[in-house]
Coordinates of C-alpha atoms in Angstrom, one line a residue:
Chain A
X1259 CA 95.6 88.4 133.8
X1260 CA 96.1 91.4 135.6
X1261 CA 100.2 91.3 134.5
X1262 CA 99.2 90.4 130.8
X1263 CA 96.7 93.9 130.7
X1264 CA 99.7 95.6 132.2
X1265 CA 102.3 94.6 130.1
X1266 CA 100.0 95.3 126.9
X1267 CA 99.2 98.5 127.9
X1268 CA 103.3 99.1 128.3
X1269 CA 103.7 97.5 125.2
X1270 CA 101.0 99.3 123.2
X1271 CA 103.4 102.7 124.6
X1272 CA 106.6 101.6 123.5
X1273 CA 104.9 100.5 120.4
X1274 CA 103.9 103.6 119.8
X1275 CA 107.3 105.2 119.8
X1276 CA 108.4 102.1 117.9
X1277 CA 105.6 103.3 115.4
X1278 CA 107.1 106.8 115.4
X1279 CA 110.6 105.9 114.2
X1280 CA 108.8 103.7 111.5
X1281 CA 106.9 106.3 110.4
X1282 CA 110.0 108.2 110.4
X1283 CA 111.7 106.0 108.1
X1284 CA 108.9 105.4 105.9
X1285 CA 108.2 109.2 105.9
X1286 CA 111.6 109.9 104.6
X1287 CA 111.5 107.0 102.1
X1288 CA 108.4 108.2 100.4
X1289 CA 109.7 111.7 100.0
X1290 CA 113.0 111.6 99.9
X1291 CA 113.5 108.0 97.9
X1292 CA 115.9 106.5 100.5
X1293 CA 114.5 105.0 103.7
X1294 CA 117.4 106.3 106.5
X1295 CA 118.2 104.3 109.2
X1296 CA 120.9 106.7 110.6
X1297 CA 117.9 108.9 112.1
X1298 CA 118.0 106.2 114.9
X1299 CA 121.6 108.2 115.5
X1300 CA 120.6 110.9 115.0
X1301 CA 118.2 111.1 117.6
X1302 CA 120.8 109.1 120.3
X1303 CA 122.9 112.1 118.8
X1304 CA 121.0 114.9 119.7
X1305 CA 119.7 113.1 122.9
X1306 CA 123.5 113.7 124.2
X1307 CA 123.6 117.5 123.4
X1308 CA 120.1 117.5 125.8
X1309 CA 122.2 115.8 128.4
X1310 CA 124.9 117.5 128.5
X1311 CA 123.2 121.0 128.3
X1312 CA 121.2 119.3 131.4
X1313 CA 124.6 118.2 133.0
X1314 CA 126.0 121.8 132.1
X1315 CA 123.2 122.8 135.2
X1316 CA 121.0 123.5 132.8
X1317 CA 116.8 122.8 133.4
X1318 CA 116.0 119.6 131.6
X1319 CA 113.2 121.7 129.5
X1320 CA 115.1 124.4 128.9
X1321 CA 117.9 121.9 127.7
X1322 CA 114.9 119.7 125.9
X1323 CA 113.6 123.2 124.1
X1324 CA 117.1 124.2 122.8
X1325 CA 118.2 120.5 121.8
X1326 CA 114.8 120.7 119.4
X1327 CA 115.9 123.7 117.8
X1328 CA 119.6 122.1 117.3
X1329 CA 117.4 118.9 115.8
X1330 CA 116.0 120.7 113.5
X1331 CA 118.9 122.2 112.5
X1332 CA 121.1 119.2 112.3
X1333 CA 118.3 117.9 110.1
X1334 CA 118.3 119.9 107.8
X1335 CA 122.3 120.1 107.7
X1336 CA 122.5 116.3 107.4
X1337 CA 120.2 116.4 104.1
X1338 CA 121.9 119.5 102.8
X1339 CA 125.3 118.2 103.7
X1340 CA 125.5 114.7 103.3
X1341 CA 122.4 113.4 101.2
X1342 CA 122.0 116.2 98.6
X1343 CA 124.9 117.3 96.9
X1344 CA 126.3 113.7 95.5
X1345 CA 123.3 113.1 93.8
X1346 CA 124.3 109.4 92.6
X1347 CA 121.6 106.1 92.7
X1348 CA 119.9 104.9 95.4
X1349 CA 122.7 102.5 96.2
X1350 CA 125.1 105.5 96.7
X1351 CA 122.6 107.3 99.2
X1352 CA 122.1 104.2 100.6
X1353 CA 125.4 104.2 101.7
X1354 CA 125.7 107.1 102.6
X1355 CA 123.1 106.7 105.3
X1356 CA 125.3 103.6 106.8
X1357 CA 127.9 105.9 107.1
X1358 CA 126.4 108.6 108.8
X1359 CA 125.0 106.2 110.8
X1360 CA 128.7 104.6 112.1
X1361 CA 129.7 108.5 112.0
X1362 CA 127.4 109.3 114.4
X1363 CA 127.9 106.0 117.1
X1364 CA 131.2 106.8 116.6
X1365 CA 131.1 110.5 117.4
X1366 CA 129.3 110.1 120.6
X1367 CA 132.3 108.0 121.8
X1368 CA 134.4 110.2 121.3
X1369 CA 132.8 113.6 121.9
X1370 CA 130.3 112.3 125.4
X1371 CA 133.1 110.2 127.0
X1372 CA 133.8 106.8 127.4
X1373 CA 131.7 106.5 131.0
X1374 CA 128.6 105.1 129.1
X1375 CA 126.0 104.5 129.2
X1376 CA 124.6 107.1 131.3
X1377 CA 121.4 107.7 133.5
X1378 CA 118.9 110.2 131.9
X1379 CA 116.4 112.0 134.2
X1380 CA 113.0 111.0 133.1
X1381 CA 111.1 114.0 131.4
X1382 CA 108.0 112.6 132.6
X1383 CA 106.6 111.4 135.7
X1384 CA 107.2 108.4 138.0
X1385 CA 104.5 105.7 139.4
X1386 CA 101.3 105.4 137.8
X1387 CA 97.4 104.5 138.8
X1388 CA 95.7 101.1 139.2
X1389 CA 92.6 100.3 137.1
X1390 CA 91.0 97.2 138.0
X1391 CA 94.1 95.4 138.8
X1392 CA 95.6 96.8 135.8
X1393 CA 98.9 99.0 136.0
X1394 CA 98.8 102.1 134.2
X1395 CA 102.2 104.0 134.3
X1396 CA 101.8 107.9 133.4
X1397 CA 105.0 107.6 131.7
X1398 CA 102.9 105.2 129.3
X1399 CA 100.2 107.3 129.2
X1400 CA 101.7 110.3 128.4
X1401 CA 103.5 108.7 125.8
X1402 CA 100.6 107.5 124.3
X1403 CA 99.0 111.2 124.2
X1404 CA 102.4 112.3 123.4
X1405 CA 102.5 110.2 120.1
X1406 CA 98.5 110.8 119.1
X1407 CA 99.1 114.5 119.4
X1408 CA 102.3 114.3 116.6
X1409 CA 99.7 111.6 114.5
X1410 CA 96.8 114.4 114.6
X1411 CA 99.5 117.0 113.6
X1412 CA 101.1 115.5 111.2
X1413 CA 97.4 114.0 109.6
X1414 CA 96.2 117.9 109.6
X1415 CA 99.3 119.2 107.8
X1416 CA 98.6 116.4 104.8
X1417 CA 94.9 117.3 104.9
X1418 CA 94.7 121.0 105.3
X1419 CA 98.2 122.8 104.1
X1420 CA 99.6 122.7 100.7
X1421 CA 103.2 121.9 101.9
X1422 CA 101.5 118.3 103.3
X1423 CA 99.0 118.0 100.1
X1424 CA 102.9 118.3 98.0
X1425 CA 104.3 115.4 100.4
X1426 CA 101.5 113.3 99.4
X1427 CA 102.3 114.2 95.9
X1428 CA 105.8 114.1 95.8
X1429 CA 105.5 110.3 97.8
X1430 CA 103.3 108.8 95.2
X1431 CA 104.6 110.1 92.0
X1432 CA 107.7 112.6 92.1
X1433 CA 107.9 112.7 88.5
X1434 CA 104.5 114.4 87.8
X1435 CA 105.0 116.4 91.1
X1436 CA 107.5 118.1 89.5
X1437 CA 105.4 118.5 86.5
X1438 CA 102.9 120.9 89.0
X1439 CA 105.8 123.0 89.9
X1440 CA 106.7 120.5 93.3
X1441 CA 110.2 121.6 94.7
X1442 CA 111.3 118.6 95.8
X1443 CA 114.3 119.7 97.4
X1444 CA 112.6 122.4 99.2
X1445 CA 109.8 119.5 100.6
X1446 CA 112.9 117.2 101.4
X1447 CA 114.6 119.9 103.4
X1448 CA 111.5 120.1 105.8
X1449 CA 110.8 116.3 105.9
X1450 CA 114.6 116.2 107.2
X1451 CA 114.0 119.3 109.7
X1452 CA 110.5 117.0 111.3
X1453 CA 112.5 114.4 111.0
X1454 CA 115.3 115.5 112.9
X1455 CA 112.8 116.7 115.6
X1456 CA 111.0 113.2 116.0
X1457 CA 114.1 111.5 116.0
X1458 CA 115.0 113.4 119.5
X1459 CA 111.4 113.3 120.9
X1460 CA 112.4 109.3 120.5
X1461 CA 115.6 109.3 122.7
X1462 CA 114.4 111.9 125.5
X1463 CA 111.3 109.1 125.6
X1464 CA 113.8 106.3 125.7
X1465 CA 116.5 107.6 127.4
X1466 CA 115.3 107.2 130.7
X1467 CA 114.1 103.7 130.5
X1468 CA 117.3 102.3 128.7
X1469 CA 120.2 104.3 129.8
X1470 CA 122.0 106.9 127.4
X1471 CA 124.7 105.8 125.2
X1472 CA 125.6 105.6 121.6
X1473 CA 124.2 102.2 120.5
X1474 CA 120.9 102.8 122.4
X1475 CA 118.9 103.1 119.7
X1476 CA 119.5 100.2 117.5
X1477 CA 117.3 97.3 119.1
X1478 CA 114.7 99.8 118.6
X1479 CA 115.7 100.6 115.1
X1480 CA 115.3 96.9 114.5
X1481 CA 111.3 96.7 115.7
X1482 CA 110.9 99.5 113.8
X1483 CA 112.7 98.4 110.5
X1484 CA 110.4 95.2 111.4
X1485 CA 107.2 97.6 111.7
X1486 CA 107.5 99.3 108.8
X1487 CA 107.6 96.1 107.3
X1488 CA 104.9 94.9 108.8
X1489 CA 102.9 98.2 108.1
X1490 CA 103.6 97.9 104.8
X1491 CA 106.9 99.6 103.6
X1492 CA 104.9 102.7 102.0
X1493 CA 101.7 102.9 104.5
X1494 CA 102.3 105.5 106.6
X1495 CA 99.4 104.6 109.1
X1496 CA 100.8 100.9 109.0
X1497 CA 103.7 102.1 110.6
X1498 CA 101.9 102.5 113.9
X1499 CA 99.7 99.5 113.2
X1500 CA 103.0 97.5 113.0
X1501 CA 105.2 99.2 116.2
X1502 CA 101.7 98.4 118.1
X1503 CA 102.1 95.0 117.3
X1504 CA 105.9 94.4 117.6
X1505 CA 105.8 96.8 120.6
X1506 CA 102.9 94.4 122.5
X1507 CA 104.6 91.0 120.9
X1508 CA 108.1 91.6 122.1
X1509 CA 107.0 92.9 125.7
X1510 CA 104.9 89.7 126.1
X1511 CA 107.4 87.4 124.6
X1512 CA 110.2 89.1 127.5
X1513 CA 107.7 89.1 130.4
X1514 CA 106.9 85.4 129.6
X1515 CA 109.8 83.5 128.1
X1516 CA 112.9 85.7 129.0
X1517 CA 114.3 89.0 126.9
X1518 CA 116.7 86.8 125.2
X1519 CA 113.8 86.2 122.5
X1520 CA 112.6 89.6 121.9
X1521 CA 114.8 90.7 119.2
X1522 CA 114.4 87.3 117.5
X1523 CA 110.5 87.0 118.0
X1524 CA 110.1 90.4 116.0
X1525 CA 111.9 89.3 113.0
X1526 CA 109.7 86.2 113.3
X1527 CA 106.7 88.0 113.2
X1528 CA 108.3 90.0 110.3
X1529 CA 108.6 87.0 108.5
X1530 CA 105.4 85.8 109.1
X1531 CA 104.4 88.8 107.5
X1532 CA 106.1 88.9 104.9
X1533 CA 105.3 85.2 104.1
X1534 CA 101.2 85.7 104.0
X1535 CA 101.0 88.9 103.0
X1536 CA 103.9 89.7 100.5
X1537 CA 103.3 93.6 100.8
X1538 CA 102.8 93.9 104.6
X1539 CA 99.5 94.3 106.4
X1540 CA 98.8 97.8 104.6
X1541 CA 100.9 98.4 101.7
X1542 CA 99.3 97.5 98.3
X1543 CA 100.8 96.0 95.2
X1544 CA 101.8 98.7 92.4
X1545 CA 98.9 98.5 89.8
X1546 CA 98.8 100.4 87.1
X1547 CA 95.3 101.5 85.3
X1548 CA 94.9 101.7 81.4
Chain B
X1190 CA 113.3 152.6 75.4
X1191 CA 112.5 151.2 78.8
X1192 CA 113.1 147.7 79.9
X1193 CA 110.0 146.6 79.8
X1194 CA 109.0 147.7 76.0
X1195 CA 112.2 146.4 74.8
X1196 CA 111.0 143.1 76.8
X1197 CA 107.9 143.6 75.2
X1198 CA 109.5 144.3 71.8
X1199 CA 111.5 141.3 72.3
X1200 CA 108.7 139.0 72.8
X1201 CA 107.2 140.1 69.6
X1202 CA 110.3 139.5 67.6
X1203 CA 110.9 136.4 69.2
X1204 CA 106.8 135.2 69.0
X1205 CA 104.7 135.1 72.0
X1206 CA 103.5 131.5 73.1
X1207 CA 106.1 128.5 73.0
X1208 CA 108.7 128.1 70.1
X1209 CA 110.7 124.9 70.0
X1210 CA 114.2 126.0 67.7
X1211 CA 116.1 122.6 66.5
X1212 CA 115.5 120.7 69.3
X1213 CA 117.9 117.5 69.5
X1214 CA 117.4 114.8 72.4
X1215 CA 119.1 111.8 72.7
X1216 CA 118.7 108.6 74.7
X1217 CA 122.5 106.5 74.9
X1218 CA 123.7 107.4 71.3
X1219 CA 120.2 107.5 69.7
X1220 CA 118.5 110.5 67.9
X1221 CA 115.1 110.4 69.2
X1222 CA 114.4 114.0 68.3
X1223 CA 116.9 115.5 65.5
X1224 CA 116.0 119.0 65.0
X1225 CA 113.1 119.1 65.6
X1226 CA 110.8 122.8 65.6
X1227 CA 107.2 124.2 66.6
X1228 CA 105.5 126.9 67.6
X1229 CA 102.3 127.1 69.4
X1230 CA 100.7 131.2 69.7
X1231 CA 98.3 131.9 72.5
X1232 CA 94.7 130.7 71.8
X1233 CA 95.7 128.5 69.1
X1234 CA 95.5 124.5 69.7
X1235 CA 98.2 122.5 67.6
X1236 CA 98.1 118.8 66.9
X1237 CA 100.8 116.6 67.2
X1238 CA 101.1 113.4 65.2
X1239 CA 103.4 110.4 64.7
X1240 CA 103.7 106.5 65.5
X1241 CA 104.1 104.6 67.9
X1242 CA 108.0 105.6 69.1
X1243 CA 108.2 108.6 66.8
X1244 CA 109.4 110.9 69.9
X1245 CA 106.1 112.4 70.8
X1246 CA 106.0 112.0 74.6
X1247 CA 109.6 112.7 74.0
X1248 CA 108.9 115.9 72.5
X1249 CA 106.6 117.1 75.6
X1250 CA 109.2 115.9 78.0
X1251 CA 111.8 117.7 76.5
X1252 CA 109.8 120.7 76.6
X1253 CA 109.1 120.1 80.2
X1254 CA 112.5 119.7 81.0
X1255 CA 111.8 115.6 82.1
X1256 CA 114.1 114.6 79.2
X1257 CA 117.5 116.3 79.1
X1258 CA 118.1 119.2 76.1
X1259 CA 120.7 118.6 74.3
X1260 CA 120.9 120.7 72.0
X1261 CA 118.2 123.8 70.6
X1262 CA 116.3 126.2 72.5
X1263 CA 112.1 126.2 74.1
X1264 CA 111.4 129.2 74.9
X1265 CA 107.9 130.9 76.4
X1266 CA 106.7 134.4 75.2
X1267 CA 110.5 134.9 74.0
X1268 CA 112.3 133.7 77.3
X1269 CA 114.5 130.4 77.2
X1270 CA 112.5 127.7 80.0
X1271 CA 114.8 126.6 82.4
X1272 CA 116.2 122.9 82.9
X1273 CA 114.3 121.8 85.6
X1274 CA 110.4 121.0 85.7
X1275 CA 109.4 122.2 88.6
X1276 CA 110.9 125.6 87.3
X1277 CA 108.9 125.1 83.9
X1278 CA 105.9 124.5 85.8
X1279 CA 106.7 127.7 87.5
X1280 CA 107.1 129.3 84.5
X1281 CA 103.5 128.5 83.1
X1282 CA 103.7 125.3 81.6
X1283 CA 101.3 122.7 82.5
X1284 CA 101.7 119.0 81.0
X1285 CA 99.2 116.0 80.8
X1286 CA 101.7 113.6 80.9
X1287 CA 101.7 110.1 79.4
X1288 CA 99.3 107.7 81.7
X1289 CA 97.8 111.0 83.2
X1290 CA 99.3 111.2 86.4
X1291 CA 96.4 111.1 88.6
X1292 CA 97.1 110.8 92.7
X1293 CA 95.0 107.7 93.2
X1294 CA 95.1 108.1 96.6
X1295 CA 93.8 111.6 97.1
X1296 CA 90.4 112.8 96.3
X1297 CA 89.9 114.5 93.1
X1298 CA 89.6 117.7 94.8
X1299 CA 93.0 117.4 96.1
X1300 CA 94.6 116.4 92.7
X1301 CA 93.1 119.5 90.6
X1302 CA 94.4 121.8 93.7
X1303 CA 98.3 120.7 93.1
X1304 CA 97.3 122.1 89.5
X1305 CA 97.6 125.7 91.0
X1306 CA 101.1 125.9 90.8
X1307 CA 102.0 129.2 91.3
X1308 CA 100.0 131.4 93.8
X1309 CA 97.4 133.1 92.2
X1310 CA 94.4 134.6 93.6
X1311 CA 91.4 132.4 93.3
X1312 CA 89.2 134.4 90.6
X1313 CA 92.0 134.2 88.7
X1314 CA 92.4 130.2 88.6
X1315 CA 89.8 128.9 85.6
X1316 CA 87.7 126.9 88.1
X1317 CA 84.6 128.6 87.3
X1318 CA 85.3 128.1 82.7
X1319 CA 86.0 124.4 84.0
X1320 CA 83.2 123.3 86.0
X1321 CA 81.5 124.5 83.3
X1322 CA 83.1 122.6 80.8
X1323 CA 83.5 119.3 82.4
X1324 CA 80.3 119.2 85.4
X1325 CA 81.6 115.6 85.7
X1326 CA 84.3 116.7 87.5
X1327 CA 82.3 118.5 90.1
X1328 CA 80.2 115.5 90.9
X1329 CA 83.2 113.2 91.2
X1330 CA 85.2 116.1 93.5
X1331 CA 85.3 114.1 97.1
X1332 CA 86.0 111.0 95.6
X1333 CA 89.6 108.9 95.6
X1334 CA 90.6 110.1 92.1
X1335 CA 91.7 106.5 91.7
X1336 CA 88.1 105.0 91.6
X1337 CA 87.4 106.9 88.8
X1338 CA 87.1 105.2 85.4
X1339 CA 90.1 105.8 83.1
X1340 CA 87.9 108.7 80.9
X1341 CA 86.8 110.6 84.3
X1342 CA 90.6 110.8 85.3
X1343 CA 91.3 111.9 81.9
X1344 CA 89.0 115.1 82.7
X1345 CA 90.4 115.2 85.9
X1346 CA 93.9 115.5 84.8
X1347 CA 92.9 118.0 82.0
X1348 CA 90.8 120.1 84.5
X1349 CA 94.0 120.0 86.7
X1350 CA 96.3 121.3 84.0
X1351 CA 93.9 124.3 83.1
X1352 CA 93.1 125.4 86.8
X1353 CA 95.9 127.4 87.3
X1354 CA 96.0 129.2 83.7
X1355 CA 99.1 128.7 82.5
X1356 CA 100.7 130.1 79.5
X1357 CA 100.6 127.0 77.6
X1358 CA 99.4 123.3 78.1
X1359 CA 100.9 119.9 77.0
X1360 CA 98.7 117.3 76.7
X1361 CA 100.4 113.6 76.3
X1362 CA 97.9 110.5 74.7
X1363 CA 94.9 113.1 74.4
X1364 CA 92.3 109.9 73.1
X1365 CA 93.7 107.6 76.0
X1366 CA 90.7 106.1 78.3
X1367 CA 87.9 108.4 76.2
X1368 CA 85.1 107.1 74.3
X1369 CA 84.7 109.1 70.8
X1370 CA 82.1 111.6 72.1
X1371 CA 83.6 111.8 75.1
X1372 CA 86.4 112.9 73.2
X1373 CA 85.2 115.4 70.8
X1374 CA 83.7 117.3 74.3
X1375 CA 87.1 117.6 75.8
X1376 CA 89.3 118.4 72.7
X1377 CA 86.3 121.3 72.3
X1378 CA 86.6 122.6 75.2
X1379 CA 90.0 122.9 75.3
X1380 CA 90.1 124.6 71.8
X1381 CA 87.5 126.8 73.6
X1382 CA 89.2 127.4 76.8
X1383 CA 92.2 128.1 75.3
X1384 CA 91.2 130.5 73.1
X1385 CA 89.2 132.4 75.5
X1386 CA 91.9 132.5 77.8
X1387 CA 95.0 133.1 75.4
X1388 CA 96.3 129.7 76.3
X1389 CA 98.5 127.8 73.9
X1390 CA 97.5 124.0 73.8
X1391 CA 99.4 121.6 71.9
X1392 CA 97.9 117.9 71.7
X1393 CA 100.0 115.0 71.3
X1394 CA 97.9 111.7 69.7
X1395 CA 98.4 108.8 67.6
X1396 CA 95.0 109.8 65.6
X1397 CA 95.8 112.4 63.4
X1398 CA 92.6 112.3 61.4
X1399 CA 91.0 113.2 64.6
X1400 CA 93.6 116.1 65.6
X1401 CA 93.5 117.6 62.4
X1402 CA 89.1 117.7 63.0
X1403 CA 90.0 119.8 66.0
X1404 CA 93.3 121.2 65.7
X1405 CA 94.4 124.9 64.2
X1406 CA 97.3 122.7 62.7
X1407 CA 98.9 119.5 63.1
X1408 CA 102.4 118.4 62.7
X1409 CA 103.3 115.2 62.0
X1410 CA 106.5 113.3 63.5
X1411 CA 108.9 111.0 62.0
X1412 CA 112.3 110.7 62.3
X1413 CA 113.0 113.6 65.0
X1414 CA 111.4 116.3 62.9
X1415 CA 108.0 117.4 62.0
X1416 CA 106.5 118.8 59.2
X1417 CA 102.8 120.3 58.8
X1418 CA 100.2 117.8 58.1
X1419 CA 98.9 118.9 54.5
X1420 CA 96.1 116.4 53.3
X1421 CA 95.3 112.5 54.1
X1422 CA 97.5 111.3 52.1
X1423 CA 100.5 112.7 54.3
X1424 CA 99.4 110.2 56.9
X1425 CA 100.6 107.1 54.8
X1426 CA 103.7 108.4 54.1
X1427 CA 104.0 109.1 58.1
X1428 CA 103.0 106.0 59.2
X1429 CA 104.2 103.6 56.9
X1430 CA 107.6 105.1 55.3

């Protein structure tokens, strides 16, 4: 009983970070029209520029500090770059975004060595406390608090600023956020900056329990492709709902019947979804009022 | 002269307000609008009319910039409107557009704030004239805009076109979702509003009779042009040619 509370408390932490690369991708999909997967890259990406600062002799916050800044930055240079000026259907971005996401795997080969996968020094602390039998690791912990402090953030910017009340707008109907003087590419160019951000908060948090290295981040891409769906593909709070779930799911289907099954028990859970509730747990149907 | 009197003396050559010049749009090969040209002054409401698929929504989103130009000129107080609708917005153009556009998920508060497009200070938004005008509204304000019935959206949408005072307002399906009285208050208070604020409002409707009750003017649509609505007998011809 005791392992089963422990593992769903681990599980509710990784889910949590599974959550934030859903939301990620859901975030970009509403506001930007394509749903990117490369920002699972993108954050393994700028996860190596942290190491190798930190490698460099550099302090790991320090290093963490100036690889934010870069994130941002590479953001905001992959929308302006490689998303923007083509223009083209949803198909052609869609692309795209597969590209820059073999670019980038292939990149880190070649620029971080071929010694992979690394070990990353853990940004937060070792060992953890015992509740009632239960294991609590800070590193879970923190990453729970961690992810609740970006949720309130990011729920205060929609409620109380005008840039977040335009993302709302722009995500439910562009074409009559245009009509109130929206600039969409403006609010794109900032949802690419936070995105670019979360993307490396995700790989220093993973980094050190998975190794570094430039496929890292695609089983979790997966659960979070799967949360999203879950979620709902256009609820942003489903997001979290669904990495929550796949997160606590797969960490008791590994404990209990072997690792081998985790990938393959989130798709089933997926589909499950997906077969009683066609639009996820919170998405709704599009409905249109006379 | 200095620039700005010759600006100013421009704008009076050129008509303040919006003035549509041979406007042609087409969608893959077809002529929906064909030369088609209106004016609307400050403070004056304008009517217009046509059937189903004569090019009125057409008309507003061209004006808007939502439907591509391709060929005559819109231009506001004198000055060509840019391509894009954001920059129209910008500009002082605020559009009702077909099926209202209401945020159903945010309150109606939030909704009429996105209405103040460009930053203005707030006695100079038209909250206060509105409130007055449609006290619905303000009883409905912390609501989800989309529990509201299709009429109350209706006011929320026109409240949220008005609230920033732009230069001119484009309203798409006018009658849609209103009862008759319901209606007649709104159409009145925009004539009103507009023409105590020197706002030019043209109204797009399948009901002519009813736009030429409330309207300055009303022009009637057919066949990618428009000509002034003269007597009731002009609506046959309109609809049934």
């Amino acid at each position: 009983m005791g392992l089963a509370l422990s593992v769903i408390v681990s599980g509710i932490a990784f889910g949590l970070l599974i959550g934030m690369l859903a939301f990620i991708l859901v975030f970009l999909y509403k506001t930007t029209g394509v749903a990117n997967f490369a920002v699972g890259n993108i954050g393994m990406f700028e996860t190596f520029i942290v190491y190798e600062l930190w490698k460099d002799g550099m302090g790991l916050w320090p290093a963490a500090g100036i690889g934010l800044v870069c994130s941002a930055v590479f953001g905001v240079l992959v929308y302006q770059v490689v998303l923007r000026p083509f223009g083209g259907g949803q198909a052609n971005t869609l692309v795209r975004t597969v590209a820059l996401f073999l670019l980038l795997a292939a990149m880190a080969d070649v620029f971080f060595g071929r010694d992979q996968p690394y070990h990353f020094p853990s940004v937060l602390p070792g060992g953890g406390t015992k509740v009632g039998g239960v294991l609590l690791r800070w590193s879970d912990l923190i990453t729970v608090g961690i992810v609740l402090v970006i949720v309130t953030g990011f729920v205060a910017m929609f409620r109380y600023t005008r840039t977040g009340l335009q993302f709302l707008a722009v995500a439910q109907r562009p074409e009559t956020a245009r009509l109130l003087g929206v600039r969409a590419q403006r609010l794109s160019t900032i949802a690419y900056m936070l995105a670019g951000c979360l993307a490396l908060l995700i790989g220093l948090l993973l980094a050190p329990k998975q190794l570094l290295f430039s496929q890292m981040m695609n089983p979790i891409l997966l659960f979070a492709f799967a949360a999203a769906v879950v979620g709902g593909f256009t609820s942003l709070a489903g997001t979290f709902v669904g990495g929550i779930i796949i997160g606590v799911a797969t960490d008791l289907v590994s404990t209990y019947w072997g690792s081998d099954l985790t990938l393959a028990s989130a798709l089933a859970i997926m589909l499950l979804t997906l077969a009683v509730r066609p639009n996820g747990l919170f998405g709704t149907a599009q409905v249109r009022r006379l | 002269m200095t620039a700005v009197s010759e600006e100013k003396a421009r704008q009076e050559q050129a008509g303040a307000g919006l003035s549509i010049e041979d406007l042609h749009v087409r969608f893959s090969g077809a002529r929906v609008l064909d030369g088609l040209s209106l004016a609307v002054a400050p403070g004056e409401i304008v009517g217009l009319a046509g059937r189903n698929g004569a090019g009125k929504t057409t008309t507003l989103r061209a004006i808007s910039g939502l439907a591509t130009r391709n060929r005559g000129v819109v231009r506001l107080d004198g000055t060509p409107l840019p391509a894009r609708p954001e920059a129209v917005a910008r500009a002082g153009v605020a559009h009702v557009p077909e099926g209202r556009g209401i945020f159903a998920d945010l309150t109606v508060e939030e909704n009429i704030r996105l209405g103040i497009v460009r930053k203005v200070p707030a006695e100079q938004t038209l909250r206060g004239a509105l409130e007055e005008a449609f006290p619905a509204v303000v009883r409905l304000r912390d609501q989800k805009a989309g529990r509201l019935s299709g009429g109350e959206q209706q006011m929320v949408a026109l409240f949220r076109g008005l609230i920033g005072s732009p230069r001119v307002l484009l309203v798409d399906e006018m009658s849609l979702g209103l009862s008759p009285r319901a209606l007649r208050t709104a159409i009145e208070a925009l004539a009103a509003l507009g023409r105590a604020h020197g706002i030019g409002v043209l109204v797009v409707d399948q009901n002519s009779r009813m736009l030429h009750e409330h309207c300055d003017r009303v022009y009637l649509l057919g066949d990618g042009r428009v000509r002034l609505w003269e007597d009731a007998s002009d609506i046959a011809s309109a609809y049934f040619e």
